Coordinates of C-alpha atoms in Angstrom, one line a residue:
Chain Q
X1 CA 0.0 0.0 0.0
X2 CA 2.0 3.5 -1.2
X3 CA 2.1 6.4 0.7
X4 CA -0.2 9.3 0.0
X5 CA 1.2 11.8 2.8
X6 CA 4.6 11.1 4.7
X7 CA 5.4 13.7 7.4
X8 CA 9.0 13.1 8.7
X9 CA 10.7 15.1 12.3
X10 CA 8.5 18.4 11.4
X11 CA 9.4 21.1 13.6
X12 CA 8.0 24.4 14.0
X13 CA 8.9 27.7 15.7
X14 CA 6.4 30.9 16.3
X15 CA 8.1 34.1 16.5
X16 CA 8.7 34.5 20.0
X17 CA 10.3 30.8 20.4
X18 CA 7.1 29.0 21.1
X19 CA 7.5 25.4 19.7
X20 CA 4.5 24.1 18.1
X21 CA 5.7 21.0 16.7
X22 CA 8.0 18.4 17.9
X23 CA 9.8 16.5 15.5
X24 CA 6.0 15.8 14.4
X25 CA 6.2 12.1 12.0
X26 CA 3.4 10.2 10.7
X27 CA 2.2 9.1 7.0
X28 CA -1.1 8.2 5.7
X29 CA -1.8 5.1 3.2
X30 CA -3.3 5.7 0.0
X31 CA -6.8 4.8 0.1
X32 CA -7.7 5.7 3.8
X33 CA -9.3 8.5 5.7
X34 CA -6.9 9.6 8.6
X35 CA -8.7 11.1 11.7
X36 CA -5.9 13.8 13.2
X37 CA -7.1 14.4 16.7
X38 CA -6.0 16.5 19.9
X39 CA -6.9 19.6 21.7
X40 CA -6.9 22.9 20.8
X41 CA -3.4 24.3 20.0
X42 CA -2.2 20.8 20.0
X43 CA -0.9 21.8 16.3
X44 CA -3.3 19.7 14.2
X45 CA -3.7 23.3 12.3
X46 CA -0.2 23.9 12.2
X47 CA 0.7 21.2 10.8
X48 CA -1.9 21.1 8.0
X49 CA -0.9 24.8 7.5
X50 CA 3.6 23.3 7.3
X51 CA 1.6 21.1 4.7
X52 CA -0.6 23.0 2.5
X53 CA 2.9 25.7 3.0
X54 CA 0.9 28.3 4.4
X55 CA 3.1 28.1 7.4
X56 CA 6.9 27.6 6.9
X57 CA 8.8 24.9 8.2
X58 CA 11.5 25.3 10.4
X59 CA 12.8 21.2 9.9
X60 CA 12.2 18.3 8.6
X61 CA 10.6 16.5 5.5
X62 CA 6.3 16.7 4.0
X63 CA 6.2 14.2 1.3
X64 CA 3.2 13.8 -1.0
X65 CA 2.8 11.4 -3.3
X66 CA 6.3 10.5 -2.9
X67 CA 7.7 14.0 -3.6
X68 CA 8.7 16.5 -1.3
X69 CA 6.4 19.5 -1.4
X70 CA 7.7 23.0 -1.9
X71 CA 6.1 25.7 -2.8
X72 CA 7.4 25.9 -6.2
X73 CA 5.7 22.2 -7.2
X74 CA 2.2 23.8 -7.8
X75 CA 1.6 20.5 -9.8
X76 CA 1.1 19.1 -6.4
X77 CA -0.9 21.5 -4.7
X78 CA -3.5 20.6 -8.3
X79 CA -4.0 16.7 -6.5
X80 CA -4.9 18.8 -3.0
X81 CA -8.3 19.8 -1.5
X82 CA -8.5 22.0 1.4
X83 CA -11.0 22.8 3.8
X84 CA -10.5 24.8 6.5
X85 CA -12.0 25.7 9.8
X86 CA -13.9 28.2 8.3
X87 CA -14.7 29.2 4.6
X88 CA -11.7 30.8 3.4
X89 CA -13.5 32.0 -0.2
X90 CA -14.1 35.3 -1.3
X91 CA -17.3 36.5 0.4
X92 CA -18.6 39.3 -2.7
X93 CA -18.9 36.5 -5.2
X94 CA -21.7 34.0 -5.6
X95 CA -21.3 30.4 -6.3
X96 CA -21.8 31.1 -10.0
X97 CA -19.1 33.6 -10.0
X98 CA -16.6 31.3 -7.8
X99 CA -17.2 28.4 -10.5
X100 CA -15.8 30.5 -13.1
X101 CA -13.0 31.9 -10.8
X102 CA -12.0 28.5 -10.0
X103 CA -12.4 26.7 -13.5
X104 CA -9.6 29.1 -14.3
X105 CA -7.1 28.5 -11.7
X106 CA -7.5 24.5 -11.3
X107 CA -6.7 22.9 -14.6
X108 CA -8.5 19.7 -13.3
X109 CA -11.8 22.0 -12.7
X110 CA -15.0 20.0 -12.8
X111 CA -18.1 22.1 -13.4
X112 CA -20.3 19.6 -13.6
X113 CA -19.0 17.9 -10.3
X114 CA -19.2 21.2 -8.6
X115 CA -23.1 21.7 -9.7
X116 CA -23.6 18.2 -8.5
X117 CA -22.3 18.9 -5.2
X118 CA -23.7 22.5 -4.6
X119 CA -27.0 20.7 -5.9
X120 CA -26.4 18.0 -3.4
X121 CA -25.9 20.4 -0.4
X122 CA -28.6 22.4 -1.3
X123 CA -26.6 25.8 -2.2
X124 CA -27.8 29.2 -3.3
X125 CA -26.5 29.3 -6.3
X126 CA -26.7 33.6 -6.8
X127 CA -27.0 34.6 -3.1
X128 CA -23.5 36.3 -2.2
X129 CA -21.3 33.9 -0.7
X130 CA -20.1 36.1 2.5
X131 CA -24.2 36.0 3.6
X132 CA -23.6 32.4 4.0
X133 CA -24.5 30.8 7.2
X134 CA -21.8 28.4 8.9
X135 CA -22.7 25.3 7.6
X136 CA -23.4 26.5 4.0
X137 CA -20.2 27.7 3.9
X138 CA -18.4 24.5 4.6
X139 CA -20.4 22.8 2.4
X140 CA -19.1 24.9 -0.1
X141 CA -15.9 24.6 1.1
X142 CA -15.6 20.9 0.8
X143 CA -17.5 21.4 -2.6
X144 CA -14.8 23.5 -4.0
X145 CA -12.5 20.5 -2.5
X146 CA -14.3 17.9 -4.2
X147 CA -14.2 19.2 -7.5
X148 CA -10.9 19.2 -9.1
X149 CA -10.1 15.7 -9.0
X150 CA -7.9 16.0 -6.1
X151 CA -6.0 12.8 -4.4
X152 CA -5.3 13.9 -1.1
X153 CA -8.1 15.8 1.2
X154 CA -6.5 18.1 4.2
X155 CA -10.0 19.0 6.3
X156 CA -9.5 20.9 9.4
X157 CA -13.0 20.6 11.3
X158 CA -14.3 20.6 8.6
X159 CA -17.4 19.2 10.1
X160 CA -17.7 21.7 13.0
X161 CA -21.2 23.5 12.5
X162 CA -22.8 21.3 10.4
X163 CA -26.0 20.5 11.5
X164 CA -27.1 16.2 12.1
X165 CA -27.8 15.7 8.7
X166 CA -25.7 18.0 7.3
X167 CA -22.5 16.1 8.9
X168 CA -24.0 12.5 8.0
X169 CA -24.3 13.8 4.4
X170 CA -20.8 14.9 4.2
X171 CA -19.4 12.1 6.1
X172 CA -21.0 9.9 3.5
X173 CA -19.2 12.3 0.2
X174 CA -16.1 11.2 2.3
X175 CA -16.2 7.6 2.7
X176 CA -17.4 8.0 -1.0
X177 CA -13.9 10.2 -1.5
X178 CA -12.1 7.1 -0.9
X179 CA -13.7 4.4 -2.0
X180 CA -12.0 3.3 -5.2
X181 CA -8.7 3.1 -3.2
X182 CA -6.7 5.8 -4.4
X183 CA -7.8 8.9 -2.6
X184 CA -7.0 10.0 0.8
X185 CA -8.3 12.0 3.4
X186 CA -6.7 14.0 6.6
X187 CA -9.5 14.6 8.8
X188 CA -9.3 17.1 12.1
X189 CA -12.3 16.9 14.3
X190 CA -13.2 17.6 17.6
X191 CA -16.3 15.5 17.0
X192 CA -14.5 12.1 17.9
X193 CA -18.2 10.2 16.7
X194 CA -17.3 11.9 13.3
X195 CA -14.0 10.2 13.5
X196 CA -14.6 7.3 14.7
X197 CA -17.3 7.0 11.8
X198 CA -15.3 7.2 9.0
X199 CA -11.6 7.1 9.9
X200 CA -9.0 3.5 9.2
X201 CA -6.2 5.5 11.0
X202 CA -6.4 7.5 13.8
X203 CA -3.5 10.1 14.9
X204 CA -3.3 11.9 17.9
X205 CA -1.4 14.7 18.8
X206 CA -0.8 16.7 22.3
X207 CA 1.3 19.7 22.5
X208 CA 3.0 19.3 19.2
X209 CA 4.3 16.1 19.7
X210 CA 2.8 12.6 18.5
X211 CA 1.7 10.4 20.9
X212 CA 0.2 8.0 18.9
X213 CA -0.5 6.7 15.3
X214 CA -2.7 3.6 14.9
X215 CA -5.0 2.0 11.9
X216 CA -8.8 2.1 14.2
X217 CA -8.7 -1.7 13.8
X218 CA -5.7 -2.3 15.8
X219 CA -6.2 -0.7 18.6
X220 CA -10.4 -1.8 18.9
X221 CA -8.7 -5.1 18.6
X222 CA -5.4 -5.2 20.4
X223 CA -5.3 -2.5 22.6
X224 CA -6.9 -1.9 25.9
X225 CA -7.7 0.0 28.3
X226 CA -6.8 -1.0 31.7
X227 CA -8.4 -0.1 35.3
X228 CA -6.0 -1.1 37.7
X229 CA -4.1 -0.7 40.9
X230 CA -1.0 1.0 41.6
X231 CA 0.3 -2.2 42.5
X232 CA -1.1 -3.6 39.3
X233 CA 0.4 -0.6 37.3
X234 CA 4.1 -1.5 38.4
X235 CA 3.6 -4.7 37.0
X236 CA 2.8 -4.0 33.4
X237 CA 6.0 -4.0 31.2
X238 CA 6.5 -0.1 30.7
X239 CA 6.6 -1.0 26.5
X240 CA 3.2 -1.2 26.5
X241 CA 2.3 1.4 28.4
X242 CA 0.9 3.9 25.4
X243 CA -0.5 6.4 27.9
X244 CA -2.1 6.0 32.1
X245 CA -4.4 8.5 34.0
X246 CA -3.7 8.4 37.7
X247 CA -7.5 8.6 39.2
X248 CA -8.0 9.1 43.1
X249 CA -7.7 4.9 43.7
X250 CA -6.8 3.7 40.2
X251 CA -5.0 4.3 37.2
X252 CA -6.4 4.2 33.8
X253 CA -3.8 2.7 31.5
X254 CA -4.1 2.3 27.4
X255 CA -1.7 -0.8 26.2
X256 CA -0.6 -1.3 23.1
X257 CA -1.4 -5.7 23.0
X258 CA -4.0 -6.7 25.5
X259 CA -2.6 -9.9 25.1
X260 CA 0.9 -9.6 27.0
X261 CA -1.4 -8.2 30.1
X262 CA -1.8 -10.3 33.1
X263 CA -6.2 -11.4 32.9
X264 CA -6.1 -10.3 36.6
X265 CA -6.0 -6.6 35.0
X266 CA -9.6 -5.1 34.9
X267 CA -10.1 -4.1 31.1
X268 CA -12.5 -1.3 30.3
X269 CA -14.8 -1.2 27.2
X270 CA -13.8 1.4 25.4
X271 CA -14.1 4.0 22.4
X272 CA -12.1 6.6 20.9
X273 CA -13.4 9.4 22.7
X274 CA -12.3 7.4 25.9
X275 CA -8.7 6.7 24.0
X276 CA -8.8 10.8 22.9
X277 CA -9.2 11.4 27.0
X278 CA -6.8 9.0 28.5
X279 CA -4.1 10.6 26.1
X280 CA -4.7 14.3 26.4
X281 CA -5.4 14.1 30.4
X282 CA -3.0 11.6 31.0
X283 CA 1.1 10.8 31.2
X284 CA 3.1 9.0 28.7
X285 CA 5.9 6.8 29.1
Chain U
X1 CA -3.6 34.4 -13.8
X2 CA -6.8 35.0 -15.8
X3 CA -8.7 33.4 -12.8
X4 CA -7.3 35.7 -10.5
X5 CA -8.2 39.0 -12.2
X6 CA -11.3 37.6 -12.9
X7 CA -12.1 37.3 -8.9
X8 CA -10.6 40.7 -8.4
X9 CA -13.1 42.1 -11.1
X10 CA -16.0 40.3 -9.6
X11 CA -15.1 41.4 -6.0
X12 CA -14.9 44.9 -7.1
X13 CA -17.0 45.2 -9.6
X14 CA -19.6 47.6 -8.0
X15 CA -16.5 50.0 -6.8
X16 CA -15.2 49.7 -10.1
X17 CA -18.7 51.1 -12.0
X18 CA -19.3 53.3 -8.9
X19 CA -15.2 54.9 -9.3
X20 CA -15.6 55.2 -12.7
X21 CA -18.9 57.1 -12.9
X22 CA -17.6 59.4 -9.5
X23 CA -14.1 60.5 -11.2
X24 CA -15.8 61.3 -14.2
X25 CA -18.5 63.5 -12.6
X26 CA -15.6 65.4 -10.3
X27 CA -13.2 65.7 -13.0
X28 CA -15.3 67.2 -15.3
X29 CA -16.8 69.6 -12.8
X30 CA -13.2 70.2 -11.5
X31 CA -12.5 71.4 -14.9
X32 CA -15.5 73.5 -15.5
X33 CA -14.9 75.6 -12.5
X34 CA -13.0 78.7 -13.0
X35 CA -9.5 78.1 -11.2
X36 CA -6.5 77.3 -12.1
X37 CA -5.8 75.5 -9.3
X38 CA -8.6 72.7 -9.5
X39 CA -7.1 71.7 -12.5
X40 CA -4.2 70.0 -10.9
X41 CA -6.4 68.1 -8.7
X42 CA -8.1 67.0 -11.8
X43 CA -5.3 65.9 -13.2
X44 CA -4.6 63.8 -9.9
X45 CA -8.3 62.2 -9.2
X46 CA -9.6 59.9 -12.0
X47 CA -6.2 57.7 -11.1
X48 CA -6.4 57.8 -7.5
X49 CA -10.3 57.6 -7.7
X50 CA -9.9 54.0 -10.0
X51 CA -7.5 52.6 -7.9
X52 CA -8.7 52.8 -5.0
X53 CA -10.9 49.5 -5.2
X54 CA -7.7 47.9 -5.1
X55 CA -6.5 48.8 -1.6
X56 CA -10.2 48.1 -0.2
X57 CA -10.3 44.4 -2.1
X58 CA -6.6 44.1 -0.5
X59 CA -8.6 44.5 2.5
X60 CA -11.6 42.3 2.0
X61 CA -9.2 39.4 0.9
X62 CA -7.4 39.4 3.8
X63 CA -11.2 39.5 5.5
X64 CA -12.4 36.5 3.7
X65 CA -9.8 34.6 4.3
X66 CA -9.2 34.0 0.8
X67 CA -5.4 35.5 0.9
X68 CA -5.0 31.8 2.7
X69 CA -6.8 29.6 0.2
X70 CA -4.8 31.1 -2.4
X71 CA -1.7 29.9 -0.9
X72 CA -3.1 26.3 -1.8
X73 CA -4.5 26.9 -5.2
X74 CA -2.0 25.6 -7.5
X75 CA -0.3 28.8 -8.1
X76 CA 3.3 30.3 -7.5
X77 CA 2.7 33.1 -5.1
X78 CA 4.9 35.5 -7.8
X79 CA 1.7 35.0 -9.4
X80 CA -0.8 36.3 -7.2
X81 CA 1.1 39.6 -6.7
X82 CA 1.5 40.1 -10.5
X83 CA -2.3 39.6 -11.0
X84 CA -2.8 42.8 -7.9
X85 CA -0.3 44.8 -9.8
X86 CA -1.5 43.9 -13.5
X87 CA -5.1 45.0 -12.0
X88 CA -3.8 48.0 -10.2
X89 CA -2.3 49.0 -13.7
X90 CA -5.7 48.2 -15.9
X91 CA -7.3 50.7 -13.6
X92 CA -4.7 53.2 -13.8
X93 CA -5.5 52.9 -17.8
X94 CA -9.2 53.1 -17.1
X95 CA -8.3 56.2 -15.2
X96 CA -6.2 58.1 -17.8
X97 CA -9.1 57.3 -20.2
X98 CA -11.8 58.6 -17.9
X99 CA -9.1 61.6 -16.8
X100 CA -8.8 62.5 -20.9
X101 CA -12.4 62.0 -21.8
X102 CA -13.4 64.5 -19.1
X103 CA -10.8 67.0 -20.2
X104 CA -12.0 66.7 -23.4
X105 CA -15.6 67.0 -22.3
X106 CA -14.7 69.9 -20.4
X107 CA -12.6 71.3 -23.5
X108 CA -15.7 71.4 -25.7
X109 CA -18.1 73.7 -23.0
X110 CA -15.0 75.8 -21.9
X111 CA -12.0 76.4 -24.2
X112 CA -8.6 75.9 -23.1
X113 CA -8.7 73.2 -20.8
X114 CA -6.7 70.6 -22.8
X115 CA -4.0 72.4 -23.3
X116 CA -0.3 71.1 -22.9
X117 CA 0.3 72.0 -19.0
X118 CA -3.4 70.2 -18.7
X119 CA -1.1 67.2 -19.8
X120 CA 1.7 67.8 -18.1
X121 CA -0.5 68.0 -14.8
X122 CA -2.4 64.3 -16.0
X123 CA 1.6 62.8 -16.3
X124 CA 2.3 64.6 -12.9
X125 CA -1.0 62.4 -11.4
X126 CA -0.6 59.5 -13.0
X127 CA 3.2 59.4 -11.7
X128 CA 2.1 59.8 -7.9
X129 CA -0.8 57.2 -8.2
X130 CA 1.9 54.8 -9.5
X131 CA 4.1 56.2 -6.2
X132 CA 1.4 55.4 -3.9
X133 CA 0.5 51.8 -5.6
X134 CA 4.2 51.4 -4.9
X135 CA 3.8 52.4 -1.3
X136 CA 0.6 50.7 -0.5
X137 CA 1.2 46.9 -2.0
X138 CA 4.8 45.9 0.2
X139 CA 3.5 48.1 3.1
X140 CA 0.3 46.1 2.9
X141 CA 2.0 42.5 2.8
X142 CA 4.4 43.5 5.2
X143 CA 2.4 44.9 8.0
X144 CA -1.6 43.7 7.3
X145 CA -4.4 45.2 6.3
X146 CA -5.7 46.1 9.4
X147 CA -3.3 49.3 8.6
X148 CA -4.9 50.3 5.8
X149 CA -5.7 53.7 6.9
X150 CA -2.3 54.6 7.9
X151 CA -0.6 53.3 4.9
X152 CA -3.1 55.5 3.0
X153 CA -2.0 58.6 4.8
X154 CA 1.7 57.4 4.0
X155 CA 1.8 56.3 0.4
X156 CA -0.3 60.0 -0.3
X157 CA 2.4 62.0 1.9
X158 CA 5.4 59.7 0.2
X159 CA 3.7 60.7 -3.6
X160 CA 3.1 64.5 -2.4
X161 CA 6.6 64.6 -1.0
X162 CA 9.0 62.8 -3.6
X163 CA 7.0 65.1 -6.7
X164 CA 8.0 67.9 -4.5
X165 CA 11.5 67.1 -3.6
X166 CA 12.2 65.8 -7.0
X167 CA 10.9 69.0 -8.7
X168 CA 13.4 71.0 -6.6
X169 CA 16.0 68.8 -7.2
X170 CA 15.7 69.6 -11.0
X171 CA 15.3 72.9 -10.7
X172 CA 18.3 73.0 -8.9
X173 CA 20.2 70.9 -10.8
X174 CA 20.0 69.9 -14.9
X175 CA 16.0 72.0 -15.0
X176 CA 17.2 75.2 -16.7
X177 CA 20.6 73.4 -18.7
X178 CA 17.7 71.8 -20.2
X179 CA 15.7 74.9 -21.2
X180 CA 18.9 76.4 -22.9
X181 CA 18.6 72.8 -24.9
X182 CA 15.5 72.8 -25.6
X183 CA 14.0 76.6 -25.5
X184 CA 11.0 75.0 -27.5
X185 CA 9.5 72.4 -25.2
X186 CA 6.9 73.2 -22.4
X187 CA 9.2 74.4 -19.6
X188 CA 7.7 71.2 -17.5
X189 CA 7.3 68.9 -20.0
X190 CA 10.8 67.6 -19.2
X191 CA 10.7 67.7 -15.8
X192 CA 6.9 65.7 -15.9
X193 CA 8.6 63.0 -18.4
X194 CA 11.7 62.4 -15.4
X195 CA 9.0 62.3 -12.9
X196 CA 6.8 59.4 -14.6
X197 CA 9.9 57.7 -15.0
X198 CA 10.8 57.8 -11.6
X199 CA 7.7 56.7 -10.4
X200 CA 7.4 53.6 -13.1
X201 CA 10.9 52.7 -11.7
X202 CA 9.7 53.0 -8.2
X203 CA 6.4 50.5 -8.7
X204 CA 8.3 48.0 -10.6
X205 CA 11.1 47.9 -7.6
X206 CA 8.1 48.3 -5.0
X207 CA 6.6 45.2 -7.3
X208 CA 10.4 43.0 -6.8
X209 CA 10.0 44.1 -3.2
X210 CA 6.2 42.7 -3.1
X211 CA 7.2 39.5 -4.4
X212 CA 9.7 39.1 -1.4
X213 CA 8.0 40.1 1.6
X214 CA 5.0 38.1 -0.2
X215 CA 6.7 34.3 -0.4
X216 CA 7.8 34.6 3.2
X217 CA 4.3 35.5 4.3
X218 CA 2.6 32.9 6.8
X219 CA -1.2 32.7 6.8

């Protein structure tokens, strides 16, 4: 399975010396939808900003599609859809307007993907785009996205202020997205049930470091989290430890191979948004 | 590139109608009052009125947001600030057209208005409207829209202030070798001709300088 996105040791200084990223590494497979989660300012929008090049770099690799991206290789940025947290589209035009703007500056424009689309969601197609509400204006947004043929999505909350049906309909476009295998998706939410939806690989970030990257299979299947004693705790071989949360009796502990842990342990069922917790409020080894 | 002046005319395209039917109506009244010194300012207007949808789409880019999409469009940022400069420059064509209709408007109800310093004056304003583009685009990238105001005041002090300085400075220097020269040319014909030079040279280095502060911009 080729790589669609390979991050490598990205590193990245505000002025004033504030490091947002830590030697921040992962990749995502062609043909899968990557959920990128953590808390605010954990740098999930830095480092789709190092990616698209809006933000510099200060070290370290972005590969896409094999090649590494530059600002020069607008070829690239062609196979790239963005959405951001909020439309970032010019607000005096009207959707008929920003179809002509845009059939001119992608060469893989698709008008009659973009009607499709802005039919599907429902769009005004002569109201001004700036009177938009929120959730219109990501529709459009991921529109625009879905209509130049693009391999690789980059969607940072892109579902924030969608309402129900709005975020089931786009979550289905998505799935869609990557159906035939060759497409990918970076997804940032903080709507874990969105993630946990549609995302094969999940990566989670805290203060611009890593902590983990894992395909959702793996770690429904082999990881676990633990409820145990301090006692308990000491036992565990520290390699597995992925993350613990001391609680007032207990400690909360995510391993990496349920298997290798003593049945005496106490397991807890768990989902992501329990996994997203234990990581952010918790230690790492 | 087409795309991109294509956005810029849609975005301003009410300004645009709206500038060029106001500096028509001013210049030509300008003109058809009786003094001389109304007539400079109608030689300045027409530009500075056409252009100015440029600084306020600057502004409502930055606004939208869409300053940071264009960064991921597939597009060399070089390219983004040719297409504000290429559009600044259209308008300051639509503005010497609207500038010389209204002269000649003006010429046919009262005699004597296009006359040669009439066209000295119009290469006089269309030099500082290419001083204060100059200003305006780098001090725009480099320290935000959000300035706008300010870097108004500056670019129209900087265009006031270098025609003055550099009409002094030829007066004191090669301006009356050159009358001895040439003791049949409008006495400021020369001087107007050095000054529009001066100014194109200053927008094309203010457009090298635009380019730079530009691809180190974050978003």
């Amino acid at each position: 399975m080729s790589v669609m996105l390979e991050i490598e040791n990205l590193s990245k200084c505000f002025s004033g010396g504030k490091t947002v990223l830590r030697d921040v590494s992962f990749s995502i497979p062609r043909g899968t939808i990557a959920g990128f989660i953590g808390d605010n300012g954990a740098g999930k929008s830095t480092t789709m900003g190092v990616i698209l090049g809006t933000l510099s770099r200060d070290g370290g690799s972005v590969k896409i599609f094999g090649e590494e991206m530059d600002s020069n290789k607008t070829h690239l940025r062609e196979d790239i859809g963005v959405v951001f947290d909020q439309m970032h589209l010019p607000k005096q035009l009207n959707i008929k307007q920003l179809g002509n703007v845009l059939r001119l500056l992608y060469k893989n424009w698709d008008q009659d993907i973009f009607e499709y689309y802005i039919t599907f969601f429902s769009l005004p197609i002569d109201k001004k785009i700036g009177d938009f509400s929120r959730g219109m204006s990501m529709k459009l947004s991921v529109a625009v996205a879905l209509s130049h043929d693009a391999k690789l999505l980059i969607l940072d909350e892109a579902t924030a202020g969608l309402d129900p049906s709005g975020r089931h309909d786009l979550l289905q476009v998505l799935k869609g997205f990557v159906e035939d295998g060759q497409r990918s998706i970076l997804l940032s939410s903080h709507i874990t049930s969105d993630i946990e939806a549609i995302a094969d690989v999940l990566i989670f970030i805290k203060a611009g470091k890593i902590l983990l990257q894992v395909s959702r299979e793996t770690l429904m299947s082999r990881y676990a989290v633990l409820q145990c004693t301090d006692k308990e705790f000491e036992q565990i071989e520290s390699s597995l430890v992925v993350g613990y949360q001391r609680k007032s009796d207990q400690v909360d502990v995510l391993v990496c191979d349920l298997e290798q842990v003593p049945s005496s342990v106490v397991r807890k069922d768990f989902s992501i948004d329990d996994v997203t917790l234990l990581l952010m409020r918790g230690e790492h080894v | 590139m087409k795309g991109l002046l294509l956005n810029q005319y849609y975005s301003n395209e009410k300004s645009i109608k709206g500038s060029l039917i106001l500096s028509f109506v001013i210049t030509t009244i300008l003109l058809l009052l009786p003094y001389k010194q109304t007539l400079r300012l109608a030689a300045f207007l027409p530009f500075a009125i056409m252009v100015s949808p440029v600084l306020e789409g600057l502004k409502l880019e930055a606004m939208s947001g869409w300053n940071k999409f264009l960064i991921t469009l597939p597009l060399k940022r070089s390219r983004v600030i040719q297409s504000y400069y290429l559009f600044f420059s259209i308008l300051l064509c639509m503005g010497f057209c609207v500038g010389i209709l209204s002269f000649m408007l003006a010429d046919f109800f009262a005699k004597d208005v296009l006359t040669e310093s009439a066209l000295m004056s119009v290469l006089k304003g269309l030099g500082m409207t290419l001083i204060m583009g100059g200003v305006i685009f780098p001090l725009t990238y480099h320290v935000g829209v959000e300035k706008a105001e300010k870097i108004m005041t500056i670019s129209t002090v900087a265009s006031l202030g270098i025609l003055v300085f550099s009409g002094w400075l030829y007066e004191e220097t090669i301006g009356s070798a050159i009358m001895n020269h040439f003791p049949r040319v409008h006495p400021d014909f020369p001087f107007s001709i050095l000054f529009l030079g001066i100014s194109l040279m200053m927008f094309i280095a203010s457009y090298v300088v635009s380019i730079r502060i530009y691809e180190q911009k974050e978003f």
